[in-house]
Structures are given as structure tokens and as C-alpha cells.
PDB file of C-alpha atoms in Angstrom:
ATOM      1  CA  SER U   1     -11.312 -43.045   6.432  1.00 46.00           C
ATOM      2  CA  SER U   2     -10.258 -41.655   9.796  1.00 52.00           C
ATOM      3  CA  ILE U   3      -9.638 -38.259  11.340  1.00 58.00           C
ATOM      4  CA  GLY U   4      -6.850 -37.765  13.869  1.00 60.00           C
ATOM      5  CA  GLY U   5      -8.141 -36.793  17.302  1.00 70.00           C
ATOM      6  CA  GLY U   6      -4.960 -36.654  19.373  1.00 89.00           C
ATOM      7  CA  ALA U   7      -4.137 -38.775  22.389  1.00 95.00           C
ATOM      8  CA  ALA U   8      -5.480 -39.780  25.783  1.00 96.00           C
ATOM      9  CA  GLN U   9      -3.267 -40.775  28.706  1.00 97.00           C
ATOM     10  CA  SER U  10      -5.304 -43.909  29.514  1.00 97.00           C
ATOM     11  CA  VAL U  11      -8.581 -45.724  28.921  1.00 97.00           C
ATOM     12  CA  ALA U  12     -10.076 -43.803  31.846  1.00 96.00           C
ATOM     13  CA  ALA U  13      -9.019 -40.542  30.206  1.00 96.00           C
ATOM     14  CA  LEU U  14     -10.527 -41.701  26.905  1.00 96.00           C
ATOM     15  CA  ARG U  15     -13.894 -42.136  28.613  1.00 95.00           C
ATOM     16  CA  LEU U  16     -13.765 -38.533  29.754  1.00 94.00           C
ATOM     17  CA  LEU U  17     -13.268 -37.076  26.283  1.00 93.00           C
ATOM     18  CA  THR U  18     -16.158 -35.156  24.779  1.00 91.00           C
ATOM     19  CA  PRO U  19     -17.647 -37.392  22.046  1.00 91.00           C
ATOM     20  CA  PRO U  20     -16.670 -36.276  18.539  1.00 91.00           C
ATOM     21  CA  THR U  21     -19.280 -34.698  16.315  1.00 89.00           C
ATOM     22  CA  VAL U  22     -18.118 -36.677  13.268  1.00 91.00           C
ATOM     23  CA  ASN U  23     -17.656 -40.369  12.658  1.00 93.00           C
ATOM     24  CA  GLY U  24     -14.228 -41.976  12.273  1.00 94.00           C
ATOM     25  CA  VAL U  25     -12.117 -39.834  14.593  1.00 95.00           C
ATOM     26  CA  THR U  26      -9.130 -41.798  15.944  1.00 96.00           C
ATOM     27  CA  VAL U  27      -7.480 -41.314  19.305  1.00 96.00           C
ATOM     28  CA  GLN U  28      -4.414 -43.068  20.661  1.00 96.00           C
ATOM     29  CA  THR U  29      -4.353 -44.110  24.287  1.00 97.00           C
ATOM     30  CA  LEU U  30      -0.798 -43.851  25.623  1.00 97.00           C
ATOM     31  CA  GLY U  31      -1.376 -46.643  28.132  1.00 97.00           C
ATOM     32  CA  TYR U  32      -4.157 -48.698  29.682  1.00 98.00           C
ATOM     33  CA  TYR U  33      -3.911 -47.425  33.264  1.00 97.00           C
ATOM     34  CA  VAL U  34      -1.197 -44.777  32.839  1.00 97.00           C
ATOM     35  CA  ALA U  35       0.914 -43.548  29.966  1.00 97.00           C
ATOM     36  CA  ASN U  36       3.753 -45.844  28.911  1.00 97.00           C
ATOM     37  CA  ASP U  37       2.502 -48.927  30.777  1.00 96.00           C
ATOM     38  CA  GLY U  38       2.548 -50.893  27.516  1.00 96.00           C
ATOM     39  CA  GLY U  39      -1.202 -50.793  27.017  1.00 97.00           C
ATOM     40  CA  GLY U  40      -1.437 -48.032  24.443  1.00 97.00           C
ATOM     41  CA  VAL U  41      -3.628 -48.624  21.395  1.00 97.00           C
ATOM     42  CA  PHE U  42      -5.702 -46.740  18.817  1.00 97.00           C
ATOM     43  CA  TYR U  43      -9.464 -46.280  19.115  1.00 97.00           C
ATOM     44  CA  GLN U  44     -11.867 -45.042  16.453  1.00 97.00           C
ATOM     45  CA  TRP U  45     -15.147 -43.271  17.107  1.00 96.00           C
ATOM     46  CA  SER U  46     -18.289 -45.019  15.866  1.00 96.00           C
ATOM     47  CA  SER U  47     -21.226 -42.659  16.224  1.00 94.00           C
ATOM     48  CA  SER U  48     -23.793 -45.419  15.669  1.00 94.00           C
ATOM     49  CA  SER U  49     -22.425 -48.085  18.023  1.00 95.00           C
ATOM     50  CA  THR U  50     -24.464 -49.030  21.084  1.00 94.00           C
ATOM     51  CA  ALA U  51     -22.249 -51.931  22.153  1.00 94.00           C
ATOM     52  CA  ASP U  52     -21.664 -52.538  25.841  1.00 93.00           C
ATOM     53  CA  ASP U  53     -18.507 -51.047  27.321  1.00 94.00           C
ATOM     54  CA  ASN U  54     -16.212 -53.991  28.086  1.00 95.00           C
ATOM     55  CA  GLY U  55     -13.203 -52.010  29.210  1.00 95.00           C
ATOM     56  CA  ASN U  56     -11.041 -52.889  26.248  1.00 95.00           C
ATOM     57  CA  THR U  57     -12.442 -53.271  22.733  1.00 96.00           C
ATOM     58  CA  VAL U  58     -15.468 -51.028  23.387  1.00 97.00           C
ATOM     59  CA  ILE U  59     -15.311 -47.839  25.455  1.00 97.00           C
ATOM     60  CA  ARG U  60     -18.400 -45.748  26.176  1.00 95.00           C
ATOM     61  CA  PRO U  61     -17.864 -42.057  26.955  1.00 95.00           C
ATOM     62  CA  SER U  62     -18.837 -41.215  30.509  1.00 93.00           C
ATOM     63  CA  THR U  63     -19.993 -37.816  29.288  1.00 83.00           C
ATOM     64  CA  SER U  64     -22.726 -39.222  27.019  1.00 78.00           C
ATOM     65  CA  ILE U  65     -25.735 -41.471  27.510  1.00 77.00           C
ATOM     66  CA  GLY U  66     -26.611 -41.806  23.826  1.00 84.00           C
ATOM     67  CA  ASP U  67     -25.191 -43.722  20.884  1.00 90.00           C
ATOM     68  CA  GLY U  68     -21.518 -43.678  20.056  1.00 95.00           C
ATOM     69  CA  ARG U  69     -18.562 -45.721  21.267  1.00 96.00           C
ATOM     70  CA  TRP U  70     -14.784 -45.801  20.981  1.00 97.00           C
ATOM     71  CA  LEU U  71     -13.866 -49.059  19.219  1.00 97.00           C
ATOM     72  CA  MET U  72     -10.386 -50.530  19.414  1.00 97.00           C
ATOM     73  CA  VAL U  73      -8.445 -50.596  16.152  1.00 96.00           C
ATOM     74  CA  TYR U  74      -6.851 -54.037  16.046  1.00 94.00           C
ATOM     75  CA  ALA U  75      -3.174 -54.259  15.205  1.00 93.00           C
ATOM     76  CA  GLU U  76      -1.694 -57.373  13.590  1.00 95.00           C
ATOM     77  CA  THR U  77      -0.621 -58.510  17.055  1.00 96.00           C
ATOM     78  CA  LEU U  78      -2.104 -57.590  20.431  1.00 97.00           C
ATOM     79  CA  SER U  79      -0.774 -57.385  23.975  1.00 98.00           C
ATOM     80  CA  VAL U  80      -2.628 -58.566  27.063  1.00 98.00           C
ATOM     81  CA  VAL U  81      -1.659 -55.252  28.660  1.00 98.00           C
ATOM     82  CA  GLN U  82      -3.879 -53.474  26.110  1.00 97.00           C
ATOM     83  CA  PHE U  83      -6.762 -55.448  27.618  1.00 97.00           C
ATOM     84  CA  GLY U  84      -6.064 -54.448  31.207  1.00 97.00           C
ATOM     85  CA  ALA U  85      -3.590 -57.082  32.411  1.00 98.00           C
ATOM     86  CA  LYS U  86      -1.393 -55.609  35.156  1.00 97.00           C
ATOM     87  CA  GLY U  87       1.282 -58.277  35.445  1.00 97.00           C
ATOM     88  CA  ASP U  88       1.893 -57.459  39.119  1.00 97.00           C
ATOM     89  CA  GLY U  89       1.575 -61.062  40.304  1.00 95.00           C
ATOM     90  CA  VAL U  90      -1.412 -60.176  42.507  1.00 95.00           C
ATOM     91  CA  THR U  91      -4.245 -58.864  40.341  1.00 96.00           C
ATOM     92  CA  ASN U  92      -6.274 -61.556  38.579  1.00 95.00           C
ATOM     93  CA  ASP U  93      -5.346 -61.073  34.920  1.00 97.00           C
ATOM     94  CA  LEU U  94      -7.398 -63.955  33.510  1.00 96.00           C
ATOM     95  CA  PRO U  95     -10.169 -61.646  32.148  1.00 96.00           C
ATOM     96  CA  ALA U  96      -7.567 -59.730  30.145  1.00 97.00           C
ATOM     97  CA  PHE U  97      -6.179 -62.930  28.601  1.00 98.00           C
ATOM     98  CA  THR U  98      -9.703 -64.106  27.774  1.00 97.00           C
ATOM     99  CA  ALA U  99     -10.655 -60.805  26.148  1.00 97.00           C
ATOM    100  CA  ALA U 100      -7.453 -60.583  24.123  1.00 97.00           C
ATOM    101  CA  LEU U 101      -7.766 -64.145  22.786  1.00 97.00           C
ATOM    102  CA  ALA U 102     -11.414 -63.514  21.842  1.00 97.00           C
ATOM    103  CA  VAL U 103     -10.316 -61.008  19.181  1.00 96.00           C
ATOM    104  CA  GLY U 104      -8.547 -63.754  17.217  1.00 96.00           C
ATOM    105  CA  ASN U 105      -5.235 -62.010  16.509  1.00 97.00           C
ATOM    106  CA  PRO U 106      -1.938 -63.302  17.939  1.00 98.00           C
ATOM    107  CA  VAL U 107      -1.535 -62.245  21.577  1.00 98.00           C
ATOM    108  CA  LEU U 108       1.843 -61.260  23.009  1.00 98.00           C
ATOM    109  CA  VAL U 109       2.595 -61.421  26.725  1.00 98.00           C
ATOM    110  CA  PRO U 110       5.429 -59.258  28.114  1.00 98.00           C
ATOM    111  CA  PRO U 111       7.975 -60.564  30.658  1.00 98.00           C
ATOM    112  CA  LEU U 112       5.974 -59.859  33.818  1.00 98.00           C
ATOM    113  CA  THR U 113       4.205 -62.054  36.395  1.00 98.00           C
ATOM    114  CA  PHE U 114       0.505 -62.626  35.748  1.00 97.00           C
ATOM    115  CA  ALA U 115      -1.806 -64.083  38.382  1.00 95.00           C
ATOM    116  CA  LEU U 116      -4.637 -66.255  37.054  1.00 94.00           C
ATOM    117  CA  SER U 117      -7.773 -67.348  38.922  1.00 91.00           C
ATOM    118  CA  GLY U 118      -8.361 -70.143  36.416  1.00 89.00           C
ATOM    119  CA  GLY U 119      -6.952 -71.747  33.322  1.00 91.00           C
ATOM    120  CA  ILE U 120      -6.536 -69.991  29.993  1.00 96.00           C
ATOM    121  CA  THR U 121      -9.005 -71.438  27.487  1.00 96.00           C
ATOM    122  CA  LEU U 122      -7.705 -71.370  23.935  1.00 97.00           C
ATOM    123  CA  ARG U 123      -9.822 -70.937  20.816  1.00 97.00           C
ATOM    124  CA  THR U 124      -9.438 -72.308  17.306  1.00 98.00           C
ATOM    125  CA  GLY U 125      -6.525 -70.508  15.734  1.00 98.00           C
ATOM    126  CA  SER U 126      -5.328 -68.919  18.991  1.00 98.00           C
ATOM    127  CA  ARG U 127      -1.718 -67.779  19.173  1.00 98.00           C
ATOM    128  CA  LEU U 128      -0.403 -66.990  22.653  1.00 98.00           C
ATOM    129  CA  TYR U 129       3.273 -66.083  22.807  1.00 98.00           C
ATOM    130  CA  GLY U 130       5.334 -65.286  25.878  1.00 98.00           C
ATOM    131  CA  LEU U 131       8.039 -62.692  25.283  1.00 98.00           C
ATOM    132  CA  GLY U 132      11.084 -63.183  27.499  1.00 97.00           C
ATOM    133  CA  ARG U 133       9.326 -66.055  29.283  1.00 96.00           C
ATOM    134  CA  PRO U 134       6.691 -64.322  31.446  1.00 98.00           C
ATOM    135  CA  THR U 135       5.424 -66.096  34.554  1.00 97.00           C
ATOM    136  CA  LEU U 136       1.858 -67.329  34.977  1.00 95.00           C
ATOM    137  CA  THR U 137       0.958 -67.882  38.620  1.00 93.00           C
ATOM    138  CA  ALA U 138      -2.103 -69.962  39.442  1.00 87.00           C
ATOM    139  CA  ILE U 139      -4.356 -68.652  42.220  1.00 82.00           C
ATOM    140  CA  GLY U 140      -5.374 -71.908  43.878  1.00 71.00           C
ATOM    141  CA  ALA U 141      -5.668 -75.234  42.067  1.00 61.00           C
ATOM    142  CA  SER U 142      -5.956 -74.439  38.404  1.00 68.00           C
ATOM    143  CA  ARG U 143      -5.095 -75.918  35.040  1.00 84.00           C
ATOM    144  CA  PHE U 144      -2.968 -73.468  33.104  1.00 93.00           C
ATOM    145  CA  PHE U 145      -4.084 -74.189  29.526  1.00 95.00           C
ATOM    146  CA  THR U 146      -7.211 -75.820  28.130  1.00 94.00           C
ATOM    147  CA  PHE U 147      -7.396 -76.886  24.492  1.00 95.00           C
ATOM    148  CA  PHE U 148     -10.920 -78.246  24.109  1.00 95.00           C
ATOM    149  CA  ASN U 149     -13.022 -78.749  21.001  1.00 96.00           C
ATOM    150  CA  ILE U 150     -10.711 -76.515  18.970  1.00 96.00           C
ATOM    151  CA  SER U 151      -7.898 -76.860  16.452  1.00 96.00           C
ATOM    152  CA  ASP U 152      -4.727 -75.092  15.340  1.00 97.00           C
ATOM    153  CA  ALA U 153      -3.924 -73.278  18.601  1.00 97.00           C
ATOM    154  CA  VAL U 154      -0.383 -72.474  19.719  1.00 98.00           C
ATOM    155  CA  VAL U 155       1.012 -71.622  23.168  1.00 98.00           C
ATOM    156  CA  GLU U 156       4.706 -71.064  23.762  1.00 98.00           C
ATOM    157  CA  GLY U 157       7.221 -69.409  26.029  1.00 98.00           C
ATOM    158  CA  PHE U 158       5.869 -69.346  29.606  1.00 98.00           C
ATOM    159  CA  ASN U 159       6.945 -70.123  33.158  1.00 96.00           C
ATOM    160  CA  CYS U 160       3.929 -71.642  34.917  1.00 93.00           C
ATOM    161  CA  VAL U 161       3.960 -71.744  38.717  1.00 91.00           C
ATOM    162  CA  SER U 162       1.382 -73.152  41.118  1.00 84.00           C
ATOM    163  CA  SER U 163       1.483 -73.849  44.838  1.00 66.00           C
ATOM    164  CA  ALA U 164      -1.632 -76.005  44.681  1.00 64.00           C
ATOM    165  CA  SER U 165      -1.044 -79.529  45.957  1.00 56.00           C
ATOM    166  CA  THR U 166      -4.470 -80.988  45.205  1.00 51.00           C
ATOM    167  CA  SER U 167      -4.792 -80.550  41.455  1.00 50.00           C
ATOM    168  CA  SER U 168      -3.988 -83.506  39.226  1.00 50.00           C
ATOM    169  CA  SER U 169      -4.265 -81.643  35.929  1.00 50.00           C
ATOM    170  CA  ASN U 170      -2.632 -78.266  36.404  1.00 69.00           C
ATOM    171  CA  MET U 171      -0.467 -78.174  33.284  1.00 87.00           C
ATOM    172  CA  ALA U 172      -2.664 -78.561  30.229  1.00 90.00           C
ATOM    173  CA  PHE U 173      -5.592 -80.500  28.864  1.00 89.00           C
ATOM    174  CA  PHE U 174      -6.118 -81.394  25.204  1.00 92.00           C
ATOM    175  CA  GLY U 175      -9.613 -82.676  24.414  1.00 92.00           C
ATOM    176  CA  ALA U 176     -10.764 -83.008  20.794  1.00 92.00           C
ATOM    177  CA  ALA U 177      -8.030 -80.515  19.921  1.00 94.00           C
ATOM    178  CA  PRO U 178      -6.181 -81.567  16.758  1.00 95.00           C
ATOM    179  CA  ASP U 179      -3.175 -79.704  15.341  1.00 96.00           C
ATOM    180  CA  CYS U 180      -2.463 -77.797  18.555  1.00 96.00           C
ATOM    181  CA  VAL U 181       0.968 -76.900  19.935  1.00 97.00           C
ATOM    182  CA  LEU U 182       2.424 -76.418  23.420  1.00 96.00           C
ATOM    183  CA  ARG U 183       6.129 -75.648  23.474  1.00 97.00           C
ATOM    184  CA  ASP U 184       8.984 -73.974  25.332  1.00 97.00           C
ATOM    185  CA  CYS U 185       7.258 -73.833  28.716  1.00 96.00           C
ATOM    186  CA  VAL U 186       8.418 -74.518  32.269  1.00 94.00           C
ATOM    187  CA  PHE U 187       5.906 -75.947  34.739  1.00 91.00           C
ATOM    188  CA  ASP U 188       6.695 -75.741  38.439  1.00 87.00           C
ATOM    189  CA  ALA U 189       3.652 -77.242  40.112  1.00 75.00           C
ATOM    190  CA  PRO U 190       3.046 -80.122  42.535  1.00 69.00           C
ATOM    191  CA  ARG U 191       1.168 -83.156  41.176  1.00 66.00           C
ATOM    192  CA  SER U 192       1.402 -81.849  37.630  1.00 71.00           C
ATOM    193  CA  ALA U 193      -0.301 -83.739  34.835  1.00 77.00           C
ATOM    194  CA  LEU U 194      -0.519 -83.260  31.093  1.00 83.00           C
ATOM    195  CA  ILE U 195      -3.640 -84.835  29.599  1.00 85.00           C
ATOM    196  CA  VAL U 196      -4.096 -85.522  25.890  1.00 86.00           C
ATOM    197  CA  SER U 197      -7.300 -87.295  24.856  1.00 85.00           C
ATOM    198  CA  THR U 198      -7.362 -89.832  22.051  1.00 82.00           C
ATOM    199  CA  THR U 199      -9.511 -87.408  20.026  1.00 83.00           C
ATOM    200  CA  SER U 200      -6.660 -84.879  19.890  1.00 85.00           C
ATOM    201  CA  LYS U 201      -4.683 -85.834  16.801  1.00 90.00           C
ATOM    202  CA  ARG U 202      -1.371 -84.374  15.639  1.00 93.00           C
ATOM    203  CA  VAL U 203      -0.733 -82.523  18.901  1.00 93.00           C
ATOM    204  CA  LEU U 204       2.807 -81.186  19.192  1.00 94.00           C
ATOM    205  CA  ILE U 205       4.288 -80.954  22.680  1.00 94.00           C
ATOM    206  CA  GLU U 206       7.959 -80.070  22.829  1.00 95.00           C
ATOM    207  CA  ASN U 207      10.664 -78.572  24.991  1.00 95.00           C
ATOM    208  CA  LEU U 208       8.749 -78.638  28.278  1.00 94.00           C
ATOM    209  CA  THR U 209      10.479 -78.583  31.661  1.00 92.00           C
ATOM    210  CA  ILE U 210       8.476 -80.012  34.558  1.00 87.00           C
ATOM    211  CA  ASN U 211       9.617 -79.416  38.136  1.00 85.00           C
ATOM    212  CA  ASN U 212       8.211 -80.728  41.445  1.00 74.00           C
ATOM    213  CA  CYS U 213       5.664 -82.957  39.713  1.00 65.00           C
TER     214      CYS U 213
END
């Protein structure tokens, strides 16, 4: 069971709350950085947790040095903004994508521009959906998507842009990745390549547009 504990404007504001005296209190953050930035989510107080604060799924109160953490309550679908992605085209948002995919629920990406310092590595069962075709911008030479030693992962609905002229594999790589899907994406990157190993069976690749390859 849970006990309503009101709202906090942001994750930073959540850290400043006085820790509850009872277990199970829930608080809603109204945004990740500021209210209404799309990163709002529910957290529940676990008085026994000693997990490390990772800035998204586990938040440690700054007013306490003992046990007790705010733990994210996972919805059926998640947004990368709830994990700290800014979508300003400058900030490296790769850690937010990585953290969101680690939960295992489908991840939704709003129609913003996300800078990435490296490729997004999918997991077995990952679902990564672009809403309104958001843009992924590679910082330097970088592969956008890696499907390796996994199965049943789906990526769809992205514009992928890179200015790198030295990479030969900056679209996607499928290695030992059966039953995976890449669809409805636009790649605008010099020297683009899409690599599918012979160990990746039943891979579905459809409706891709490749510019400046």
C-alpha cells in the first residue's frame, strides 16, 4: 500500500524533502529539471533501501545520511525525459537512454533533438519508440544502434544525423541478434553502413531512408 505525500517540482526538489517517517509514502515529481518539462513521475519511499542514488530510479535525500531512498514507480511505458534527457541537441543524453532501457519497459522518446556521445545499445526485449520522429545527433563518429547478443528488440521512428565522415558503421549493427526490428528511420550520415551478421536470424529492417551515404 502507499500513502500520498504530495508533489515536488523536480528531482532536485525531491532530494530536499524531509524523509518520511513511514514506509510507502508516494510523491509525484512534476518534472525532471523543472515542472512540466515532461519528466514527471511517481516515487515511493523505501525506508530500508540503501541503493546508490543514480539520478533517476533511485533518489537519496540530501537531508539524510542513513537508510531510506525514493524509488521510481515504473509506469507501463517510460520516457527518456524521466531519466534526465534534455533533448536540447547539445547535452549528451546517452546516459538517460541507457538508464531508461535498463528498466525493461517500453521507452518513448518525444519529438526533440537528442545528442549522443555513443551508440544506443539495446537489450533483449527492448522497445524504443520515437514519437513524432525525434532526431538523434551523433557527437563524433558513432554507430546509432547496436543489437548484440540479444533478441526481440525493436527500434522505430527516428531521424539519425551524423557529421562524422570517418565511420563506416554509423547506422546499426546486428550481431547474434535474432528477431530484432529496425523500422521507420531516416539516416543522414556520410559513409553509412548497416551491418547484419550471419548469426542474426529473422531480423526485420523496413522503411529506412538513407541520405548522403
